XYZ file of C-alpha atoms in Angstrom:
175
model
C 0.000 0.000 0.000
C 1.166 3.487 -0.819
C 1.062 6.235 1.817
C -1.341 9.105 1.175
C -0.024 11.614 -1.332
C 1.287 14.589 0.729
C 1.154 16.821 -2.357
C -2.361 16.637 -3.835
C -1.241 18.441 -6.996
C 1.388 15.754 -7.753
C 0.265 12.971 -10.063
C -0.636 9.695 -8.407
C 1.226 6.547 -9.387
C -0.377 4.417 -12.133
C -2.284 1.246 -11.354
C -0.172 -1.902 -11.017
C 0.320 -3.943 -14.200
C -1.998 -6.801 -15.087
C -1.331 -10.092 -13.300
C 0.858 -12.632 -15.122
C -0.871 -14.992 -17.541
C -2.345 -18.166 -16.096
C -0.119 -21.202 -16.186
C 1.086 -24.064 -14.093
C 3.914 -24.077 -11.597
C 6.519 -26.663 -12.517
C 8.731 -27.273 -9.470
C 11.564 -29.763 -9.882
C 10.497 -33.192 -8.661
C 13.612 -35.287 -9.221
C 17.113 -35.507 -7.873
C 19.866 -34.436 -10.261
C 22.092 -37.073 -11.812
C 24.857 -34.688 -12.891
C 25.984 -31.123 -12.160
C 24.379 -30.090 -15.471
C 20.999 -31.424 -14.309
C 21.308 -29.433 -11.084
C 21.688 -26.247 -13.129
C 18.528 -26.737 -15.224
C 16.007 -23.875 -14.979
C 13.061 -24.267 -12.625
C 10.488 -23.645 -15.366
C 9.115 -20.574 -17.074
C 5.405 -20.809 -16.331
C 4.045 -18.958 -13.319
C 0.732 -19.330 -11.538
C -1.295 -16.192 -10.842
C -0.958 -14.915 -7.253
C -4.293 -16.403 -6.120
C -3.422 -19.866 -7.412
C 0.206 -19.978 -6.215
C -0.488 -21.411 -2.741
C -2.710 -24.153 -4.147
C -0.180 -24.976 -6.874
C 2.747 -25.202 -4.445
C 1.054 -27.445 -1.914
C 2.840 -27.863 1.405
C 4.988 -25.004 2.738
C 7.622 -25.785 5.367
C 10.376 -23.715 6.989
C 12.962 -24.745 9.570
C 16.012 -23.153 11.155
C 18.595 -25.815 11.965
C 21.624 -25.228 14.166
C 24.668 -27.466 13.908
C 28.075 -27.596 15.568
C 30.892 -26.456 13.331
C 33.863 -28.802 12.986
C 37.293 -27.701 14.105
C 39.071 -25.091 12.043
C 41.732 -26.230 9.599
C 43.948 -23.364 8.568
C 46.580 -25.549 6.894
C 45.294 -24.472 3.478
C 45.029 -20.784 4.407
C 48.173 -19.703 6.270
C 51.785 -20.903 6.603
C 52.431 -23.519 9.288
C 54.308 -21.083 11.524
C 51.262 -18.753 11.702
C 48.508 -21.370 12.055
C 48.324 -21.206 15.865
C 48.030 -17.414 16.119
C 45.646 -17.303 13.136
C 43.405 -19.960 14.708
C 43.345 -18.038 18.003
C 42.409 -14.857 16.191
C 39.689 -16.441 14.037
C 38.238 -18.569 16.845
C 37.442 -15.421 18.815
C 35.223 -14.116 16.028
C 33.467 -17.309 14.951
C 30.711 -18.930 16.999
C 30.954 -22.708 17.561
C 27.575 -23.187 15.849
C 26.076 -22.161 12.535
C 22.491 -22.007 11.306
C 20.938 -23.478 8.194
C 17.532 -22.483 6.832
C 15.374 -25.029 5.044
C 12.423 -23.827 2.973
C 10.152 -26.270 1.159
C 7.444 -25.085 -1.196
C 5.731 -28.168 -2.573
C 8.425 -29.994 -4.559
C 10.963 -27.160 -4.358
C 13.514 -27.224 -1.514
C 15.940 -24.396 -0.761
C 18.731 -24.738 1.797
C 20.187 -21.456 3.067
C 23.786 -21.930 4.200
C 26.297 -19.460 5.731
C 28.973 -20.446 3.210
C 29.935 -19.681 -0.358
C 29.040 -23.067 -1.843
C 31.175 -24.569 -4.621
C 29.419 -26.217 -7.561
C 30.409 -29.708 -6.453
C 29.269 -29.083 -2.874
C 25.936 -27.713 -4.139
C 25.517 -30.844 -6.256
C 26.326 -33.028 -3.211
C 23.741 -31.200 -1.065
C 21.057 -31.519 -3.730
C 21.928 -35.182 -4.371
C 21.484 -35.827 -0.636
C 17.917 -34.541 -0.975
C 18.484 -31.235 0.828
C 17.505 -29.024 -2.102
C 19.138 -26.200 -3.954
C 21.709 -24.170 -2.047
C 21.306 -20.493 -1.243
C 24.816 -19.267 -0.423
C 25.777 -16.783 2.294
C 22.487 -16.987 4.153
C 22.349 -15.819 7.806
C 26.132 -15.305 8.004
C 29.407 -15.720 6.126
C 31.780 -18.439 7.295
C 34.005 -18.943 4.269
C 33.640 -21.515 1.512
C 32.059 -24.961 1.454
C 33.749 -27.693 -0.557
C 33.413 -31.489 -0.757
C 35.619 -33.581 1.530
C 37.381 -35.117 -1.493
C 38.349 -31.662 -2.752
C 39.497 -30.592 0.725
C 41.774 -33.653 0.966
C 43.127 -33.041 -2.543
C 43.523 -29.270 -1.979
C 41.328 -28.797 -5.072
C 38.466 -26.494 -6.013
C 37.760 -23.776 -3.468
C 39.153 -25.786 -0.544
C 41.903 -23.249 0.045
C 39.146 -20.850 1.168
C 37.313 -23.283 3.495
C 38.093 -22.411 7.116
C 36.889 -25.723 8.582
C 38.084 -29.302 8.231
C 36.829 -31.790 5.650
C 33.835 -32.947 7.748
C 31.942 -29.669 7.264
C 29.707 -30.826 4.402
C 28.896 -34.139 6.092
C 27.969 -32.359 9.343
C 25.548 -30.149 7.452
C 23.877 -33.139 5.776
C 23.585 -34.936 9.132
C 22.103 -31.858 10.805
C 19.307 -31.577 8.238
C 18.705 -35.293 7.705
C 19.927 -37.178 10.830
């Protein structure tokens, strides 16, 4: 709603545009089999506002806390500085993080406080947790798969925590 016009001689804003054309909502209803499948568009047809709730079905939201694993700065700073760097970073990072899960019918979105790599996003979606929404509720560095962390590949050099981070997140949402 617009506030009353304080200047009666000023023109009033035009009426809102017509609602979108009628169509069906096409949420994804299958797990991806490859990273390319995970990147497919959600669909281009949109239900009118009055029909959206009926078309989506069940709506669910949860905030899920989980304990962060220990920090692993071996990929971030030289060995000589790892102790002081860990002390400095540990003061500013809480021992827990929060995930947000939103389900709208067949569409699931998982808000995470990390910048999620493509492979980690694929792993989360393959585990049935939905599509990742990066840097939600906080920023705690990058999230990479445990294989990439062990191999020092991908974005693992920017992940502050040890290789169990992704697995802890999956366990927190789907114990």
